[in-house]
XYZ file of C-alpha atoms in Angstrom:
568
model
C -238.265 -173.726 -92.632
C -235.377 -171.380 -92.893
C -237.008 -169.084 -89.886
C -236.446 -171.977 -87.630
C -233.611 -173.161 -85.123
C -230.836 -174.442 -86.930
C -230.295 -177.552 -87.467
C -228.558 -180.214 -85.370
C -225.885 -182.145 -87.860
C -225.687 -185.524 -86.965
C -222.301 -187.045 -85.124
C -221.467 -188.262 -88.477
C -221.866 -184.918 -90.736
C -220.251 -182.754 -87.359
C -216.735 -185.143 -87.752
C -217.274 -184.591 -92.149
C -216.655 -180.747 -91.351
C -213.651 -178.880 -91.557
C -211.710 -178.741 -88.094
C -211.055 -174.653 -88.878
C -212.929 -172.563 -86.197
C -212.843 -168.887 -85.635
C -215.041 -166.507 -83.683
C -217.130 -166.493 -86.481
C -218.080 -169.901 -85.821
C -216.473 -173.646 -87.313
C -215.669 -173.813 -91.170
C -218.474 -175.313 -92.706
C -216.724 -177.164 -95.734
C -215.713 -180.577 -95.193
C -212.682 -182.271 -94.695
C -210.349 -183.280 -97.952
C -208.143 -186.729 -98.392
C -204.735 -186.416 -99.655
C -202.872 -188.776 -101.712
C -199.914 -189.526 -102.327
C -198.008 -192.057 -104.535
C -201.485 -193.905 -104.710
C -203.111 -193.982 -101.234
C -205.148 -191.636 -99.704
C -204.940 -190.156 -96.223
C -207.345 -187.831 -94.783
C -206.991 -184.247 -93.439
C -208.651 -182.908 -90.306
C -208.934 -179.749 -92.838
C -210.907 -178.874 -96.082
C -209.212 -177.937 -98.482
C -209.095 -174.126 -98.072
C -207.110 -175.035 -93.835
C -205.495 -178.177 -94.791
C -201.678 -178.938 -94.934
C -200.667 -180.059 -98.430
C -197.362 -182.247 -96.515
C -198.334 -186.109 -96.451
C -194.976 -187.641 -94.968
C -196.328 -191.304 -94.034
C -199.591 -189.352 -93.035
C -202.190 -186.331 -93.422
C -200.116 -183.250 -91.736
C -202.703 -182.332 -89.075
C -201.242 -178.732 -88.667
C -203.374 -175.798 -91.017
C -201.468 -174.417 -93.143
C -200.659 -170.608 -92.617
C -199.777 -169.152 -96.427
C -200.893 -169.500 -99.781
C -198.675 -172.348 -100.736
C -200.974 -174.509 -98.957
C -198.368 -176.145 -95.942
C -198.081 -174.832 -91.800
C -195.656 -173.694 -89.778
C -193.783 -176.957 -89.038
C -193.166 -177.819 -92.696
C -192.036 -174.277 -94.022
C -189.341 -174.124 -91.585
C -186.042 -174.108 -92.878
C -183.769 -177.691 -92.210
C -180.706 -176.006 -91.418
C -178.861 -175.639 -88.177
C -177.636 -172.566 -86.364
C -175.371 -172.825 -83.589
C -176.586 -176.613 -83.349
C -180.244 -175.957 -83.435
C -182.660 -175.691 -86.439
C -183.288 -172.338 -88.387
C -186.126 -170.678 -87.425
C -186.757 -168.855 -90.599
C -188.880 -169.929 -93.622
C -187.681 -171.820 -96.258
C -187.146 -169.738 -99.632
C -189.991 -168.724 -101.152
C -191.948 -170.615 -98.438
C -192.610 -173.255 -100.385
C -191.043 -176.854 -98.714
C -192.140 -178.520 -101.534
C -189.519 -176.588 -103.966
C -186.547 -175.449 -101.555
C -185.525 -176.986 -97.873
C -183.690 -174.243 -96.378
C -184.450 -170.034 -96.183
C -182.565 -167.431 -98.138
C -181.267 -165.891 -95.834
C -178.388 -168.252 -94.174
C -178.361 -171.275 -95.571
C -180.196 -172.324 -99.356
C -177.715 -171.026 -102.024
C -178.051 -167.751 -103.591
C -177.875 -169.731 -107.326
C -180.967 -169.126 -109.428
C -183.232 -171.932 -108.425
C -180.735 -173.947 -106.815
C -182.250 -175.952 -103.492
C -179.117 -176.968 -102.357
C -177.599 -176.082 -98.406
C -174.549 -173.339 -98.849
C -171.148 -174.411 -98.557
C -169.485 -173.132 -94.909
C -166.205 -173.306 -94.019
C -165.702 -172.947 -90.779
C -167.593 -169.967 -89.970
C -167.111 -168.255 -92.740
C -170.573 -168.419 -95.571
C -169.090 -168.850 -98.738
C -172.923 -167.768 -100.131
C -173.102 -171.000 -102.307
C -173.408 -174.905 -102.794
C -170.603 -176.763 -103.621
C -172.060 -177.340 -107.129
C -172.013 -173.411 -107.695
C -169.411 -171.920 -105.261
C -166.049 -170.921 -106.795
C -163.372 -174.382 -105.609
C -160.784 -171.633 -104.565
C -160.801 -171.901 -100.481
C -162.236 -168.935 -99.069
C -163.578 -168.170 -101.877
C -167.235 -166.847 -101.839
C -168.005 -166.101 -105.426
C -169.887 -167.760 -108.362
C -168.242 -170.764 -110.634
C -167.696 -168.777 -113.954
C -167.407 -170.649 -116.841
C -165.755 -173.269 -115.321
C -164.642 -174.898 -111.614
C -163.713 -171.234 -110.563
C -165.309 -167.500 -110.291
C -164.564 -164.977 -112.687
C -161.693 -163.798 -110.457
C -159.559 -166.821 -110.561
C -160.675 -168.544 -113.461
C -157.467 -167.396 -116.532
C -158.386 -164.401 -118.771
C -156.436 -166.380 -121.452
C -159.057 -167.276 -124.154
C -160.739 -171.005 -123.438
C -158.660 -171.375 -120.478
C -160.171 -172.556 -117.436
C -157.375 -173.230 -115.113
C -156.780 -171.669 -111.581
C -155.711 -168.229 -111.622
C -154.017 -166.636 -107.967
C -156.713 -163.578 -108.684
C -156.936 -159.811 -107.525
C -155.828 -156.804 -109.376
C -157.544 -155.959 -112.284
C -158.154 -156.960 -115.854
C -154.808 -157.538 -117.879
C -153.042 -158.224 -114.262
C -150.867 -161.099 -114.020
C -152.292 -162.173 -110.901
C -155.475 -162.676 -113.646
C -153.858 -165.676 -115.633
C -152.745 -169.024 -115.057
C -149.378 -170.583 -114.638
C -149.247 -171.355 -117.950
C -150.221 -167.935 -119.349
C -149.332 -165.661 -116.837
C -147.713 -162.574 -118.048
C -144.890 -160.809 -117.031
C -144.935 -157.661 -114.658
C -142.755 -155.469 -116.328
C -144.383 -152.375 -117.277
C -145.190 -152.889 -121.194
C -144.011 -156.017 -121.574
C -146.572 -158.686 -123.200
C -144.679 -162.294 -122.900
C -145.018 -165.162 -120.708
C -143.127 -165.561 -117.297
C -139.902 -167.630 -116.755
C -140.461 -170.570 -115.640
C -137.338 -172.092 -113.051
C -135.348 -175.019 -112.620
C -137.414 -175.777 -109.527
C -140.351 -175.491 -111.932
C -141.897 -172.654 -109.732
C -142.830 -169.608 -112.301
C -141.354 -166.245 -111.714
C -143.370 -162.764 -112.133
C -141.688 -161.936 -114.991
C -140.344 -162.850 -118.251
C -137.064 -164.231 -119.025
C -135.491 -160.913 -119.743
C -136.534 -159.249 -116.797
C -136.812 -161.622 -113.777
C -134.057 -161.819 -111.260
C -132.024 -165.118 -111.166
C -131.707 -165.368 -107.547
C -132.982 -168.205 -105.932
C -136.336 -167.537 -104.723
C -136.015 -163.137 -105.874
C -139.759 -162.232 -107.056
C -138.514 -159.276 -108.304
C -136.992 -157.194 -111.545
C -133.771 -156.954 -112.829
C -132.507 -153.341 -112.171
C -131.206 -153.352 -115.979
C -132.958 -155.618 -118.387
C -130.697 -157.293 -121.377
C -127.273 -156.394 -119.506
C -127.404 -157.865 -115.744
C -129.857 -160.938 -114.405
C -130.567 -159.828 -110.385
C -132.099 -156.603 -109.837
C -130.879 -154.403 -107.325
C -130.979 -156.265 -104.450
C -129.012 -158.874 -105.252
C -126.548 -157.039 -108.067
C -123.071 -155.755 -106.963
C -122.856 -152.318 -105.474
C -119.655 -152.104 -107.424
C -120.001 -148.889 -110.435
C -120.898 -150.507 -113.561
C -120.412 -153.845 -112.064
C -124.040 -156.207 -113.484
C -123.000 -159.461 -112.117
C -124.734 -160.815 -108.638
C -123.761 -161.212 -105.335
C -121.962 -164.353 -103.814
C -124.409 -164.076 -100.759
C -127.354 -162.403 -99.491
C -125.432 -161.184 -96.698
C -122.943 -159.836 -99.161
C -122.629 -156.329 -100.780
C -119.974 -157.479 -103.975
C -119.671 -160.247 -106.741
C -116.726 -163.049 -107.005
C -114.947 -160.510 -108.368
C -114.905 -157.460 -106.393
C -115.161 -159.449 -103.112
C -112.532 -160.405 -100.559
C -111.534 -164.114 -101.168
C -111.213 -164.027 -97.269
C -113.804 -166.116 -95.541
C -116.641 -164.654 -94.464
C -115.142 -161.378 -95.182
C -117.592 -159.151 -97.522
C -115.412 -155.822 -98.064
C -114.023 -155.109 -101.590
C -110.738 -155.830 -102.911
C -108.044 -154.070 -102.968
C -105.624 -154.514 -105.612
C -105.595 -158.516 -105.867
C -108.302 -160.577 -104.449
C -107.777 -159.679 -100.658
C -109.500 -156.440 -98.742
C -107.080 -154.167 -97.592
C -107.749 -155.861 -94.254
C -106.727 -159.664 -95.211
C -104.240 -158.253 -98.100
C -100.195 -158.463 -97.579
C -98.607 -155.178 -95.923
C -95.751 -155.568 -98.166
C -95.991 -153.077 -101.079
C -96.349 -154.818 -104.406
C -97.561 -158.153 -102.572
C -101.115 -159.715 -103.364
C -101.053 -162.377 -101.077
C -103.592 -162.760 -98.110
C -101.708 -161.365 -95.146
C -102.261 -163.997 -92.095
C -100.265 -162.814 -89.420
C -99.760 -159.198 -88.481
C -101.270 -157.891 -91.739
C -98.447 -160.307 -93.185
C -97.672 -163.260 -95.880
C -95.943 -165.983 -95.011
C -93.423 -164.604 -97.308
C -93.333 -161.095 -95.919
C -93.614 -161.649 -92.647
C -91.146 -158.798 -90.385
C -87.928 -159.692 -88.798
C -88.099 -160.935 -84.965
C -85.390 -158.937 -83.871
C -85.967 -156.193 -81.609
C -85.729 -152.955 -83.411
C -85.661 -154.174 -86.625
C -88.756 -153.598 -89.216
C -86.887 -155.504 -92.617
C -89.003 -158.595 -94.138
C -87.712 -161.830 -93.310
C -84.790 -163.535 -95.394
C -86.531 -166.455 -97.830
C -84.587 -169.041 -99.414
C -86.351 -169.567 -102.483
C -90.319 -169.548 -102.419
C -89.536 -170.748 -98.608
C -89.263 -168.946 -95.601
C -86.878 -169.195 -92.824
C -88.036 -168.180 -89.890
C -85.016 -168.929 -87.396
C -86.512 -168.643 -83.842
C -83.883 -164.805 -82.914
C -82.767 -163.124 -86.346
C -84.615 -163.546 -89.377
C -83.890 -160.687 -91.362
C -81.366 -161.378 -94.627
C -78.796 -159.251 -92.570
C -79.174 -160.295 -89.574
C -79.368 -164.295 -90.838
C -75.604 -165.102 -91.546
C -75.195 -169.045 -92.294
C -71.729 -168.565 -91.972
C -69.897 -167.450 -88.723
C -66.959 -164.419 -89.126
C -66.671 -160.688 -87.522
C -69.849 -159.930 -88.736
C -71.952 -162.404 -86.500
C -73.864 -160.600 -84.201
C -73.933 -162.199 -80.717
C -77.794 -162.204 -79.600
C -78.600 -160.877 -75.807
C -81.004 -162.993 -74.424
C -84.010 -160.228 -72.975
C -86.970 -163.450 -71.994
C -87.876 -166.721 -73.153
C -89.703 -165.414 -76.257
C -87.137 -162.552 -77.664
C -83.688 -161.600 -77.858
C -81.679 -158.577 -78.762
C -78.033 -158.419 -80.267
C -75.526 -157.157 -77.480
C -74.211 -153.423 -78.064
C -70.845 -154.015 -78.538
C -71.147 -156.461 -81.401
C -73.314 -153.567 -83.347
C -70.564 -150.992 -82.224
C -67.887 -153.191 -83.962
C -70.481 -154.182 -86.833
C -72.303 -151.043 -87.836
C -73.526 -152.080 -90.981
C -75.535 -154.821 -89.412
C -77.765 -152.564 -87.817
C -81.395 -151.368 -89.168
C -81.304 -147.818 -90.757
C -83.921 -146.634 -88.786
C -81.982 -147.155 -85.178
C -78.710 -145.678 -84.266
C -75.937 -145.647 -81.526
C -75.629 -142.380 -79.578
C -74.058 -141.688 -76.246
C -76.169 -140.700 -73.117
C -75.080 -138.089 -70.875
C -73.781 -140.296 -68.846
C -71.158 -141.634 -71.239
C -72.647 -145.298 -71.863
C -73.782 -146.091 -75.870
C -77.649 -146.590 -76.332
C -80.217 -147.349 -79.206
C -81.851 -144.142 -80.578
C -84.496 -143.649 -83.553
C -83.452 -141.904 -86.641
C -85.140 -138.675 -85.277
C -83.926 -139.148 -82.177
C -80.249 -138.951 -83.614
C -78.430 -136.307 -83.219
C -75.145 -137.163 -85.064
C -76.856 -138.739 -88.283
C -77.208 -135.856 -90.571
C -73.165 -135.056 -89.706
C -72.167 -138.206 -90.866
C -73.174 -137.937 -94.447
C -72.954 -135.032 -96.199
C -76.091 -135.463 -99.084
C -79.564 -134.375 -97.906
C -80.674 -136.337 -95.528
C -83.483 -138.901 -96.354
C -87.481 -137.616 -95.129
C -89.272 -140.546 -93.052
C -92.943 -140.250 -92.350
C -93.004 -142.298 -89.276
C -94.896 -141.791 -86.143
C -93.642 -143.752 -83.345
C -96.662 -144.215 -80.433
C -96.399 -146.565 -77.232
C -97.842 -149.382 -77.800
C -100.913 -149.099 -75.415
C -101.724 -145.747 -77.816
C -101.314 -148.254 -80.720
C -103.882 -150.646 -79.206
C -106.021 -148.192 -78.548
C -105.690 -146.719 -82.194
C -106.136 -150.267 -83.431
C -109.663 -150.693 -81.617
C -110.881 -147.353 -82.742
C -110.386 -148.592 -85.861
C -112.023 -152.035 -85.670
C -114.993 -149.871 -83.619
C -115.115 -147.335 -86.554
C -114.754 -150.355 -88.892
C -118.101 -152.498 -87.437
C -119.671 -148.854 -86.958
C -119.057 -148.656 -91.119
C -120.495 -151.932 -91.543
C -123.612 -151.330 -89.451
C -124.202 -147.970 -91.342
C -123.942 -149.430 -94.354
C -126.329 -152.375 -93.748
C -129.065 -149.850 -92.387
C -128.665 -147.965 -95.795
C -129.465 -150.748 -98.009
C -131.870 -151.714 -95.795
C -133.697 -148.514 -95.574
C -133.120 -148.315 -100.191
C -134.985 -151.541 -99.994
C -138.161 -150.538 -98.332
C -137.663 -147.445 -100.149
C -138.105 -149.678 -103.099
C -140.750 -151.815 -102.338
C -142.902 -148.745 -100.389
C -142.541 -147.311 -104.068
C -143.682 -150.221 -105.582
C -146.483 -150.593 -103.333
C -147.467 -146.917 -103.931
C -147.555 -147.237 -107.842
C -149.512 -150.544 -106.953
C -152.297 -148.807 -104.924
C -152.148 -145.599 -107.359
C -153.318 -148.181 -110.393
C -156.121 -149.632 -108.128
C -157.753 -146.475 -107.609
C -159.409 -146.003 -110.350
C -160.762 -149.357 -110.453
C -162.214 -148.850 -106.793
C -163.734 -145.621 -107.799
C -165.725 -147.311 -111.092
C -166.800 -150.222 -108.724
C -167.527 -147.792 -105.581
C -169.911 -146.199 -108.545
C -171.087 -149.240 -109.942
C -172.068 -150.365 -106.157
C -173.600 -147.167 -105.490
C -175.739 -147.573 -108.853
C -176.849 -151.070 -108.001
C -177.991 -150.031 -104.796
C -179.610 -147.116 -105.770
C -181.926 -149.335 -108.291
C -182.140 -151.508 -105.332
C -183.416 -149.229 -103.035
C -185.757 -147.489 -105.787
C -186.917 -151.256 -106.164
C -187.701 -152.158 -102.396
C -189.869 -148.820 -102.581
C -191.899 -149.625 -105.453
C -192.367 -153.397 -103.738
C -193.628 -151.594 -100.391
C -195.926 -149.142 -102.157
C -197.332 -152.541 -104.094
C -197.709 -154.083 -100.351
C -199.144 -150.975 -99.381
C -201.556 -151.044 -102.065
C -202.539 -154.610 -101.479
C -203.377 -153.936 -97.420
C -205.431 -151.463 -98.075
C -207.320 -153.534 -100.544
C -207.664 -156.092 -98.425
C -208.918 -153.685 -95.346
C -211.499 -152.917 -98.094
C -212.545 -156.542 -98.683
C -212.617 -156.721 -95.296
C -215.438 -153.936 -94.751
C -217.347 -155.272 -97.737
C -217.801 -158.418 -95.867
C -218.525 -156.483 -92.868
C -221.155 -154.792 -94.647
C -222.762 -157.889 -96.149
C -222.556 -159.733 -93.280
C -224.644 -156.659 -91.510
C -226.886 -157.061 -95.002
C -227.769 -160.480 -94.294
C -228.278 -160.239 -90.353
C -230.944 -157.467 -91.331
C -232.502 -159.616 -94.006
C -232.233 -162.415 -91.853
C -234.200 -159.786 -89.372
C -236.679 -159.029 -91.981
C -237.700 -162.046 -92.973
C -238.232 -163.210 -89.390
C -240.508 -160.317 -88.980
C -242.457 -160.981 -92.330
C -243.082 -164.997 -91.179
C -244.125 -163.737 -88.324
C -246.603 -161.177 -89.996
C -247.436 -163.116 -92.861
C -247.538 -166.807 -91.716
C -247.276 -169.665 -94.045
C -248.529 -167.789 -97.238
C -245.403 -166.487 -98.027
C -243.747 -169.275 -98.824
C -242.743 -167.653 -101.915
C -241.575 -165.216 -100.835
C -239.303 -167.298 -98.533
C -237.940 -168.894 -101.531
C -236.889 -165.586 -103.165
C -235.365 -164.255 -99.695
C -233.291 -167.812 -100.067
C -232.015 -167.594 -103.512
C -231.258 -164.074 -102.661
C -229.285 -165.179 -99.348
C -227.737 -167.984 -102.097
C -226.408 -165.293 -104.152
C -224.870 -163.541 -101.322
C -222.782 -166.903 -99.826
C -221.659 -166.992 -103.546
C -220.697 -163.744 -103.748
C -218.675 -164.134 -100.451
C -217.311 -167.237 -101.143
C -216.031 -165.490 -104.642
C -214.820 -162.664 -102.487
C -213.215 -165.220 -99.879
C -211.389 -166.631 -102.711
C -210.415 -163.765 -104.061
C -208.908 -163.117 -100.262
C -206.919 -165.922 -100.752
C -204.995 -165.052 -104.048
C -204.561 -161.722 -102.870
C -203.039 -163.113 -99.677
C -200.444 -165.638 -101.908
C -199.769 -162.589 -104.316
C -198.791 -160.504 -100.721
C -197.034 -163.472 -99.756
C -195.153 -163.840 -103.002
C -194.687 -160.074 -102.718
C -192.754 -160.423 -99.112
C -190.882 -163.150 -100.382
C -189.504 -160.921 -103.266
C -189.162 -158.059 -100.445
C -186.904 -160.758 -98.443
C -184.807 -161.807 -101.352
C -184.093 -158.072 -102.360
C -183.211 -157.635 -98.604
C -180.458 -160.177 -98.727
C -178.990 -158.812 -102.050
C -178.768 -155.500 -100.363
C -177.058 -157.089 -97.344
C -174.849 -159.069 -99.673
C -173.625 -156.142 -100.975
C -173.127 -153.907 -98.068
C -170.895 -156.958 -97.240
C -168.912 -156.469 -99.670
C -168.734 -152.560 -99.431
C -167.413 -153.013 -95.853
C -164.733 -155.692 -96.944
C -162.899 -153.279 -99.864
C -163.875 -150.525 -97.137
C -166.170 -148.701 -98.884
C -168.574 -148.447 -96.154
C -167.586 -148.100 -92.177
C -168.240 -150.932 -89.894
């Protein structure tokens, strides 16, 4: 009678029933077998609790969403910092996807494979869908690469360096990449080395290794860097250290002035007027080299295309091969140099250099005096005499005159350095700034595009909560309608106890209606429990959506903060 105790289940039907208990009391459905691949194993569960995972045997874990599998199994399979993920695997469903959206499954539609990392960088992807460039954390396009470095050439697929922005040449392949120059449309030059330059064969610089334009296309081949700083002068430089080409540089070693009227700098050049032979000693040719005798500033006496160079007088004067009255008789001064005596120039006058006389001192003995010392030339001949601009110094002020210059010299050649060096960067900070002036625009249509995309996003995520919203309060509802009918059947429950009481056994009848009516209501809440459940995988389908929408937003705030669009 249903007024009566309960009834005891037997061992038996107690071990059939579900193992789910709440404060409500123990699920009364019974347990459920799986199988799997043919044989059965059974649950502790029915089949509203039970685990759906069979790996070798029944899972005995409930499950915890609407996907049917527990905790244990809809954890993700990856490892963090050596131990496994914590988070749920995508979609938190094992039986589709092994690892969770968030760090490790790969963001490819559908894809269940781990994402790629290298080192601890997360290139987002698998290695079926990730772009092969390294670092690279894009998409494969159409082909083994993203969009970025795949060529823009039509139905070419190869490897492209990437950056810049459509029409680039950092956009095309070796084999189609176009040249730099502004305007210009044909393929880049492709070396000796078989390295490609960044331009086209009219406009790339022929230096070994130069990346950059020639400074006048269809007349020179360097650019500025490496052209000759001579005027009009297109030809390139013997060196990089160098400032000239062959032909306006010092044939000197290691020397880079310019020449000077032959192939020598005025510094390695012949002092001898008219001479274009490199002066090796004393500013001198072999050739031209000056007379050894004291006072005496003549070239020295060749014999042919061969000069004599006896070890006292050298000069064509001075050198006499044959002996008479007009053989001067040297004066030995040291070991290294020798003089001619005074009284063999007094009885040879026309031996002696023009620019040194014989005068008498004060004290009545003959000496050597300079032509502007003299004070008896200009009475000797009576034409105007002859203007010399000479300068005669000691020799420690000529020393000291010759360092200057060497000082003022290097000084030059540091100052000169600094200003090419300071027109290069010049250069290449202009460059850079036309560069960066042709990127802006691009960066402002994606800053906009991002901003777009995350607007939608956001306008998304609200319409998802105010769905979740919607589907809590729903289920607070369900919740108070089972409330109430439990409280419906606890006083019919109540009221029939009363009327058995009252009425005996003759209302048996009426028992039986009470029952089916008591029926109806386990129906209706087992319809209503059920309908629990899909609302609970719907809300669960809905947070998974949430989650994936979470990580796009992430993903791009990512890559806002790398182009700088968005502080750290």
């Amino acid at each position: 009678m249903f007024g009566a105790k309960r009834k005891k289940l037997k061992p038996e039907e107690d071990r059939r029933r579900c193992n789910y208990v709440t404060i409500q009391g123990r699920c009364n459905q019974g347990k459920v077998t799986l199988s799997k691949d043919g044989v059965r194993f059974p649950s502790p569960y029915c089949r509203y609790h039970c685990c759906k995972k069979v790996d070798g045997a029944a899972c005995q874990d409930m499950r915890i969403n609407a996907k049917g599998f527990c905790q244990r199994h809809i954890q993700c399979q990856g490892q963090v910092n050596g131990t496994r993920c914590a988070n749920a695997v995508r979609g938190y469903d094992p039986k589709e996807f092994k690892f969770c959206a968030q760090y490790h499954n790969c963001l490819a539609l559908d894809c269940k494979n781990e994402r790629f990392y290298s080192g601890e960088s997360d290139l987002k992807f698998c290695a079926d869908h990730r772009c092969t460039s390294p670092g690279c954390d894009r998409p494969k396009h159409t082909g083994p690469f993203c969009a970025s470095h795949t060529c823009e050439a039509p139905n070419c697929l190869a490897f492209a360096v990437g950056g810049g922005g459509p029409g680039e040449p950092t956009r095309y392949c070796d084999r189609h990449r176009v040249c730099q120059h502004d305007q210009c449309e044909r393929f880049t030059h492709a070396r000796e080395n078989g390295g490609l330059s960044n331009f086209c064969g009219a406009h790339y610089c022929a230096w070994d290794g130069c990346e950059q334009a020639r400074e006048d296309a269809g007349e020179g081949e360097h650019c500025k860097a490496h052209s000759c700083i001579e005027v009009a002068c297109v030809k390139g430089r013997t060196s990089a250290e160098g400032f000239f080409c062959k032909n306006h540089e010092c044939d000197t070693k290691e020397c880079r002035f310019r020449r000077w009227r032959g192939e020598y700098c005025p510094e390695h050049q012949c002092g001898k007027p008219g001479c274009a032979e490199e002066g090796t000693t004393d500013h001198y040719c072999s050739k031209h080299g000056t007379c050894s005798m004291v006072g005496c500033d003549r070239f020295r006496f060749a014999d042919g295309s061969n000069p004599s160079t006896p070890p006292t007088l050298t000069h064509d004067i001075h050198w006499q091969q044959s002996s008479g009255a007009n053989r001067l008789e040297p004066v030995k001064v040291d070991a290294e140099q020798s003089i001619p005596n005074l009284d063999s120039l007094l009885r040879a006058p026309s031996l002696m250099s023009r620019r040194y006389y014989i005068e008498t001192s004060p004290s009545g003995r003959p000496q050597f005096v300079t032509l502007k010392r003299s004070r008896s030339h200009h009475h000797h001949h009576h034409h105007r005499p002859i203007e010399h601009d000479d300068c005669f110094v000691s020799r420690e002020d000529w020393k000291a005159l010759v360092e200057r210059e060497r000082c003022l010299r290097d000084a030059n050649d540091v100052l000169t350095r600094d200003n090419y060096t300071l027109k290069c960067t010049l250069q290449a900070t202009d460059g850079e700034l036309r560069r960066y002036q042709a990127w802006v625009p691009q960066l402002q249509d994606r800053i906009q595009c991002l901003a777009a995309d995350n607007a939608a996003l956001k306008r998304s995520l609200d319409s998802a909560g105010g769905h979740s919203e919607k589907h809590y309060r729903e289920i607070e509802r369900l919740k108070q309608r089972l409330l109430k009918a439990d409280r419906e059947i606890g006083g019919l429950n109540d009221r029939l106890k009363d009327m058995l009481r009252r009425a005996g056994h003759g209302v048996q009848d009426r028992i039986d209606d009470l029952t089916g009516i008591i029926h109806d209501w386990k129906r209706k809440f087992e319809v209503v429990d059920e309908h629990n459940i899909r609302l609970r995988r719907d809300l669960d389908n809905r947070n998974s959506v949430i989650s994936e929408q979470f990580e796009r937003i992430d993903a791009y705030e990512r890559i806002m903060r790398r182009h700088g669009l968005v502080p750290r």
